[in-house]
Amino acid sequence: MSKYDEAKKKLRGSICPVVTPFKEDGSIDFETFEKLIDWQIESGSHGISVTGTSGEPSSLTTEERKQVMRHAKKAIDGRVFFAPGTGSTNHDETMELTKYAEELGADAAMVIVPYYNRPNQEALYQHFKTVADSVDIPIIIYNIPGRTAVNLEVTTMKRLVEDCPNIIGAKESNKDFEHVNRVLLYCGRDFLLYSGIELLCYPMLAIGGAGFISATANVAPAKVAALYNAWESGDVKKAQDLHFELMPLNDVLFKDTNPTVTKVALGMMGKIAPNIRMPLGVPSEAIQQEVRETLVNMELLEK
C-alpha cells in the first residue's frame, strides 16, 4: 500500500479550520492559538487545518503563515492529523508554503484555487500540477468559487487526479451539489471529498464523502465531530438530528464574511479576543445579538 493510499484511509472526519487569534496590537496570539488546538482535539475533532479561509491567510505575511503552521504542528504533537492551507493567489508563494508544509511533516497540504486572478481551466491544471509535482506530500485541492471567482471544473479535477498521484482529495465549498456528485464519479469513489459548505456536511457523507472542513467546528467542535462519528457508526438518525441541530449555528456564523462572526462567537465564549485584521471588519450589533441568542439556545453560552 502506497503512502497516498494510507493517507486516504487516515484523513477522514471533522477537520477544524482553526481561526488565527490576534492581540489588540494586531500581532498573532500564539498562546491562545495553541489553547484552541488543544480544545479542538479534546473535543473530538479528527484533524486540524490552519491558514485556510477561516485563518485569514490573505491578512498574514508568508512568514506569519509559516509561524502559524509551525506552532500548530507543535501543538498537535501527532494527536490528530494536520492539513494546513498552503495556497495563495501567488504561484511562487503557494510553492514555497506547500514545500514548507512538507518540511514540517504535515499529513497533507490544502491548496486553494487561486483567488482574484481567475485563471482558465488549463492554467489551473498547470498551477496545481506544478505544485503537486514539486512535493511528496498528499494534496487536497480547495475549491471555493464563491471566494475565488472561478470554479475548478470536474474535468480539470479528473485530469489532475490521473496525472498527480499525490492529489488525493478536495474540499468542495461548492453549493452546486450536482458538481460535487460528479467529482466522486469522475475522480473515483476512493477520492477524499470534504464538504466546506456547512449545510452539505451531512449530505456529503451520504454520497461517500470523507468528512468535512467546517468553520462551525471552531465554535461547536464536539457536535460537529459527533455528526461524523454517528454516521460512521451507522447511527443515521443521530447524524440527521445533529445536522438539523447545528443549522441555526451554521446560518448565523455566515451572516457576515467568515471568519468575522466565528471570532465574535469565540469571543463571547471566552476562547479568544475577537480581533480581526483589516480589511475585514466587526459584524453589526444586530448580528452579534443574534450570535449571542444562538449560542445561548444551543447551550454554548450561559444567559
Short mmCIF file of C-alpha atoms in Angstrom, two decimals:
data_model
loop_
_atom_site.label_atom_id
_atom_site.label_comp_id
_atom_site.label_asym_id
_atom_site.label_seq_id
_atom_site.Cartn_x
_atom_site.Cartn_y
_atom_site.Cartn_z
CA MET A 1 0.00 0.00 0.00
CA SER A 2 1.43 3.39 -1.02
CA LYS A 3 1.67 6.23 1.45
CA TYR A 4 -1.05 8.00 -0.51
CA ASP A 5 -3.36 5.01 -0.08
CA GLU A 6 -2.59 5.09 3.64
CA ALA A 7 -3.42 8.79 3.71
CA LYS A 8 -6.77 8.08 2.09
CA LYS A 9 -7.63 5.75 4.97
CA LYS A 10 -6.42 8.18 7.64
CA LEU A 11 -7.54 11.65 6.60
CA ARG A 12 -11.23 11.35 7.43
CA GLY A 13 -13.66 13.01 9.79
CA SER A 14 -14.24 16.51 11.11
CA ILE A 15 -11.27 18.73 10.33
CA CYS A 16 -11.41 22.09 12.07
CA PRO A 17 -10.09 25.09 10.09
CA VAL A 18 -8.83 26.90 13.18
CA VAL A 19 -9.04 30.69 13.28
CA THR A 20 -5.93 32.81 13.80
CA PRO A 21 -6.35 34.80 17.04
CA PHE A 22 -4.84 38.28 17.20
CA LYS A 23 -3.88 40.50 20.11
CA GLU A 24 -5.10 44.09 20.42
CA ASP A 25 -2.00 45.33 18.61
CA GLY A 26 -2.72 43.01 15.66
CA SER A 27 0.06 40.51 16.37
CA ILE A 28 -0.70 36.79 16.42
CA ASP A 29 -1.68 35.42 19.82
CA PHE A 30 0.16 32.10 19.68
CA GLU A 31 -0.59 31.16 23.29
CA THR A 32 -4.34 31.39 22.67
CA PHE A 33 -3.90 29.66 19.31
CA GLU A 34 -2.30 26.63 20.91
CA LYS A 35 -5.09 26.51 23.53
CA LEU A 36 -7.65 26.49 20.71
CA ILE A 37 -5.94 23.50 19.15
CA ASP A 38 -5.88 21.65 22.48
CA TRP A 39 -9.62 22.35 22.91
CA GLN A 40 -10.35 21.09 19.41
CA ILE A 41 -8.53 17.83 19.98
CA GLU A 42 -10.04 17.32 23.43
CA SER A 43 -13.50 17.95 21.90
CA GLY A 44 -13.06 15.18 19.37
CA SER A 45 -12.03 16.90 16.14
CA HIS A 46 -10.31 14.35 13.91
CA GLY A 47 -7.92 16.77 12.22
CA ILE A 48 -6.66 20.34 12.25
CA SER A 49 -6.16 22.79 9.41
CA VAL A 50 -4.77 26.31 9.69
CA THR A 51 -4.30 29.30 7.37
CA GLY A 52 -7.28 28.35 5.24
CA THR A 53 -10.15 30.79 4.77
CA SER A 54 -11.05 30.77 8.48
CA GLY A 55 -7.42 31.55 9.34
CA GLU A 56 -7.41 34.86 7.43
CA PRO A 57 -4.42 33.86 5.25
CA SER A 58 -4.65 36.87 2.95
CA SER A 59 -4.13 39.07 6.04
CA LEU A 60 -0.96 37.18 7.03
CA THR A 61 2.53 37.56 5.62
CA THR A 62 4.22 34.47 4.20
CA GLU A 63 6.45 34.31 7.27
CA GLU A 64 3.45 34.60 9.59
CA ARG A 65 1.75 31.73 7.77
CA LYS A 66 4.86 29.62 8.36
CA GLN A 67 4.86 30.59 12.03
CA VAL A 68 1.21 29.59 12.39
CA MET A 69 1.87 26.26 10.67
CA ARG A 70 4.89 25.64 12.88
CA HIS A 71 3.03 26.40 16.12
CA ALA A 72 0.11 24.25 15.01
CA LYS A 73 2.35 21.29 14.25
CA LYS A 74 3.96 21.58 17.67
CA ALA A 75 0.62 21.93 19.49
CA ILE A 76 -0.96 18.98 17.67
CA ASP A 77 2.04 16.79 18.51
CA GLY A 78 0.77 13.90 16.40
CA ARG A 79 -2.52 13.55 18.28
CA VAL A 80 -4.63 14.11 15.14
CA PHE A 81 -3.75 14.68 11.51
CA PHE A 82 -2.60 18.07 10.26
CA ALA A 83 -3.51 19.57 6.87
CA PRO A 84 -2.52 23.26 6.70
CA GLY A 85 -3.71 25.58 3.97
CA THR A 86 -0.77 26.48 1.74
CA GLY A 87 -2.44 28.08 -1.28
CA SER A 88 -2.45 31.69 -2.32
CA THR A 89 -3.18 33.93 -5.27
CA ASN A 90 0.59 33.86 -5.95
CA HIS A 91 2.01 30.72 -7.55
CA ASP A 92 5.54 31.02 -6.10
CA GLU A 93 4.17 31.65 -2.61
CA THR A 94 1.96 28.58 -2.94
CA MET A 95 5.01 26.51 -3.93
CA GLU A 96 7.02 27.88 -1.01
CA LEU A 97 4.32 27.23 1.59
CA THR A 98 3.49 23.76 0.29
CA LYS A 99 7.15 22.78 0.42
CA TYR A 100 7.30 24.17 3.95
CA ALA A 101 4.32 22.02 4.98
CA GLU A 102 6.22 19.00 3.67
CA GLU A 103 9.35 20.00 5.61
CA LEU A 104 7.27 20.32 8.79
CA GLY A 105 5.91 16.80 8.36
CA ALA A 106 2.29 17.79 7.77
CA ASP A 107 -0.02 14.93 6.82
CA ALA A 108 -1.32 16.83 3.79
CA ALA A 109 -1.40 20.32 2.30
CA MET A 110 -4.67 22.01 1.39
CA VAL A 111 -4.17 24.17 -1.70
CA ILE A 112 -6.86 26.68 -2.64
CA VAL A 113 -7.82 27.58 -6.19
CA PRO A 114 -6.00 30.92 -6.75
CA TYR A 115 -8.32 33.77 -5.90
CA TYR A 116 -8.80 37.10 -7.72
CA ASN A 117 -6.70 36.07 -10.76
CA ARG A 118 -9.49 33.98 -12.33
CA PRO A 119 -7.25 31.53 -14.25
CA ASN A 120 -8.76 29.46 -17.06
CA GLN A 121 -9.01 25.69 -16.66
CA GLU A 122 -5.72 24.91 -18.41
CA ALA A 123 -3.93 27.45 -16.22
CA LEU A 124 -5.48 25.88 -13.12
CA TYR A 125 -4.32 22.46 -14.27
CA GLN A 126 -0.75 23.71 -14.79
CA HIS A 127 -0.74 25.51 -11.43
CA PHE A 128 -1.87 22.52 -9.40
CA LYS A 129 0.26 20.03 -11.34
CA THR A 130 3.39 22.12 -10.83
CA VAL A 131 2.70 22.39 -7.11
CA ALA A 132 1.90 18.68 -6.74
CA ASP A 133 4.98 17.64 -8.73
CA SER A 134 7.22 19.76 -6.51
CA VAL A 135 6.45 17.85 -3.30
CA ASP A 136 5.99 14.33 -1.99
CA ILE A 137 3.06 15.10 0.30
CA PRO A 138 -0.68 14.45 -0.14
CA ILE A 139 -2.50 17.41 -1.70
CA ILE A 140 -6.11 18.36 -1.00
CA ILE A 141 -7.47 20.84 -3.53
CA TYR A 142 -9.65 23.57 -2.05
CA ASN A 143 -12.39 24.66 -4.46
CA ILE A 144 -14.39 27.65 -3.21
CA PRO A 145 -15.80 29.53 -6.21
CA GLY A 146 -17.69 32.00 -4.03
CA ARG A 147 -14.37 33.41 -2.77
CA THR A 148 -12.09 32.77 -5.76
CA ALA A 149 -14.44 33.79 -8.61
CA VAL A 150 -13.51 30.67 -10.58
CA ASN A 151 -14.67 27.06 -10.33
CA LEU A 152 -12.30 24.14 -10.76
CA GLU A 153 -14.33 22.06 -13.17
CA VAL A 154 -14.77 18.32 -12.73
CA THR A 155 -12.90 17.53 -15.96
CA THR A 156 -9.90 19.53 -14.73
CA MET A 157 -10.01 17.80 -11.36
CA LYS A 158 -10.11 14.43 -13.14
CA ARG A 159 -7.01 15.30 -15.20
CA LEU A 160 -5.13 16.31 -12.08
CA VAL A 161 -6.06 13.14 -10.19
CA GLU A 162 -4.98 11.00 -13.15
CA ASP A 163 -1.67 12.82 -13.59
CA CYS A 164 -0.72 13.55 -9.96
CA PRO A 165 -0.86 10.56 -7.59
CA ASN A 166 -0.43 12.80 -4.54
CA ILE A 167 -3.64 14.75 -5.27
CA ILE A 168 -5.85 12.59 -3.09
CA GLY A 169 -8.83 14.77 -2.24
CA ALA A 170 -10.73 18.03 -2.47
CA LYS A 171 -12.50 20.37 -0.10
CA GLU A 172 -15.57 21.45 -2.05
CA SER A 173 -17.06 24.71 -0.81
CA ASN A 174 -19.42 24.48 -3.74
CA LYS A 175 -23.17 24.88 -3.42
CA ASP A 176 -23.66 23.02 -6.70
CA PHE A 177 -24.30 19.55 -5.29
CA GLU A 178 -24.53 18.08 -8.79
CA HIS A 179 -20.92 19.19 -9.34
CA VAL A 180 -19.92 17.60 -6.04
CA ASN A 181 -21.51 14.27 -7.01
CA ARG A 182 -19.65 14.27 -10.31
CA VAL A 183 -16.33 14.82 -8.56
CA LEU A 184 -16.65 11.38 -6.97
CA LEU A 185 -17.98 9.85 -10.17
CA TYR A 186 -15.06 11.04 -12.29
CA CYS A 187 -12.25 11.10 -9.73
CA GLY A 188 -13.08 7.74 -8.14
CA ARG A 189 -15.09 6.67 -5.13
CA ASP A 190 -11.89 6.50 -3.04
CA PHE A 191 -11.14 10.18 -3.71
CA LEU A 192 -11.34 12.10 -0.42
CA LEU A 193 -14.19 14.56 -0.75
CA TYR A 194 -14.77 17.02 2.10
CA SER A 195 -17.61 19.47 2.44
CA GLY A 196 -16.72 23.09 3.04
CA ILE A 197 -20.39 24.11 2.97
CA GLU A 198 -21.88 23.64 6.42
CA LEU A 199 -25.35 22.59 5.29
CA LEU A 200 -23.83 19.99 2.99
CA CYS A 201 -21.68 18.26 5.64
CA TYR A 202 -24.26 15.55 6.26
CA PRO A 203 -25.34 15.14 2.60
CA MET A 204 -21.68 14.80 1.60
CA LEU A 205 -21.31 11.79 3.87
CA ALA A 206 -24.38 10.20 2.28
CA ILE A 207 -22.72 10.13 -1.16
CA GLY A 208 -19.43 8.76 0.18
CA GLY A 209 -17.60 11.87 1.34
CA ALA A 210 -14.61 11.58 3.66
CA GLY A 211 -15.80 14.24 6.08
CA PHE A 212 -15.90 18.00 6.30
CA ILE A 213 -13.75 21.06 6.94
CA SER A 214 -16.35 23.22 8.62
CA ALA A 215 -15.88 26.67 10.15
CA THR A 216 -18.64 25.78 12.62
CA ALA A 217 -16.25 23.30 14.24
CA ASN A 218 -14.41 26.31 15.65
CA VAL A 219 -17.43 27.04 17.85
CA ALA A 220 -19.04 23.62 18.39
CA PRO A 221 -16.28 21.07 17.79
CA ALA A 222 -17.85 18.26 19.81
CA LYS A 223 -21.18 18.39 17.97
CA VAL A 224 -19.58 18.67 14.53
CA ALA A 225 -17.28 15.72 15.25
CA ALA A 226 -20.22 13.76 16.71
CA LEU A 227 -22.11 14.15 13.43
CA TYR A 228 -19.31 12.35 11.58
CA ASN A 229 -18.96 9.73 14.32
CA ALA A 230 -22.69 9.00 14.26
CA TRP A 231 -22.69 8.47 10.50
CA GLU A 232 -19.56 6.33 10.64
CA SER A 233 -21.08 4.12 13.34
CA GLY A 234 -24.28 3.68 11.33
CA ASP A 235 -26.48 5.83 13.54
CA VAL A 236 -28.20 7.70 10.71
CA LYS A 237 -30.93 9.14 12.94
CA LYS A 238 -28.41 10.72 15.29
CA ALA A 239 -26.44 12.14 12.37
CA GLN A 240 -29.61 13.65 10.93
CA ASP A 241 -30.58 15.10 14.32
CA LEU A 242 -27.16 16.74 14.71
CA HIS A 243 -27.36 18.08 11.15
CA PHE A 244 -30.57 19.95 11.95
CA GLU A 245 -29.46 20.89 15.46
CA LEU A 246 -26.40 22.65 14.00
CA MET A 247 -28.31 24.50 11.28
CA PRO A 248 -29.12 27.67 13.30
CA LEU A 249 -25.45 28.00 14.27
CA ASN A 250 -24.32 27.33 10.71
CA ASP A 251 -26.68 30.03 9.47
CA VAL A 252 -25.69 32.73 11.94
CA LEU A 253 -21.94 32.21 11.53
CA PHE A 254 -22.24 33.24 7.89
CA LYS A 255 -24.34 36.37 8.40
CA ASP A 256 -21.12 38.26 7.61
CA THR A 257 -17.83 37.29 6.00
CA ASN A 258 -16.11 34.27 7.52
CA PRO A 259 -14.35 34.26 9.98
CA THR A 260 -15.60 37.54 11.44
CA VAL A 261 -18.74 36.10 13.02
CA THR A 262 -16.93 32.97 14.17
CA LYS A 263 -14.44 35.17 16.01
CA VAL A 264 -17.29 37.11 17.63
CA ALA A 265 -18.79 33.82 18.84
CA LEU A 266 -15.47 32.58 20.19
CA GLY A 267 -15.00 35.92 21.92
CA MET A 268 -18.37 35.57 23.66
CA MET A 269 -17.38 32.07 24.74
CA GLY A 270 -14.14 33.39 26.25
CA LYS A 271 -11.92 31.45 23.87
CA ILE A 272 -10.24 34.40 22.12
CA ALA A 273 -10.15 38.17 21.93
CA PRO A 274 -12.24 38.63 18.76
CA ASN A 275 -9.75 40.87 16.95
CA ILE A 276 -9.82 40.96 13.16
CA ARG A 277 -7.26 42.36 10.76
CA MET A 278 -8.36 44.87 8.16
CA PRO A 279 -9.76 44.93 5.54
CA LEU A 280 -12.28 42.67 7.34
CA GLY A 281 -14.41 44.37 9.96
CA VAL A 282 -16.55 43.66 13.00
CA PRO A 283 -20.11 42.39 12.30
CA SER A 284 -23.03 44.65 13.17
CA GLU A 285 -24.58 44.81 16.63
CA ALA A 286 -27.69 43.10 15.28
CA ILE A 287 -25.64 40.13 14.04
CA GLN A 288 -23.74 39.98 17.33
CA GLN A 289 -27.01 39.84 19.25
CA GLU A 290 -28.23 37.02 17.01
CA VAL A 291 -24.98 35.17 17.64
CA ARG A 292 -25.41 35.51 21.39
CA GLU A 293 -29.01 34.24 21.27
CA THR A 294 -27.99 31.28 19.12
CA LEU A 295 -25.13 30.32 21.44
CA VAL A 296 -27.45 30.51 24.45
CA ASN A 297 -30.12 28.42 22.71
CA MET A 298 -27.50 25.78 21.89
CA GLU A 299 -26.19 25.83 25.48
CA LEU A 300 -22.77 27.00 24.27
CA LEU A 301 -23.11 30.17 26.34
CA GLU A 302 -24.88 30.98 29.60
CA LYS A 303 -27.66 33.57 29.62
#
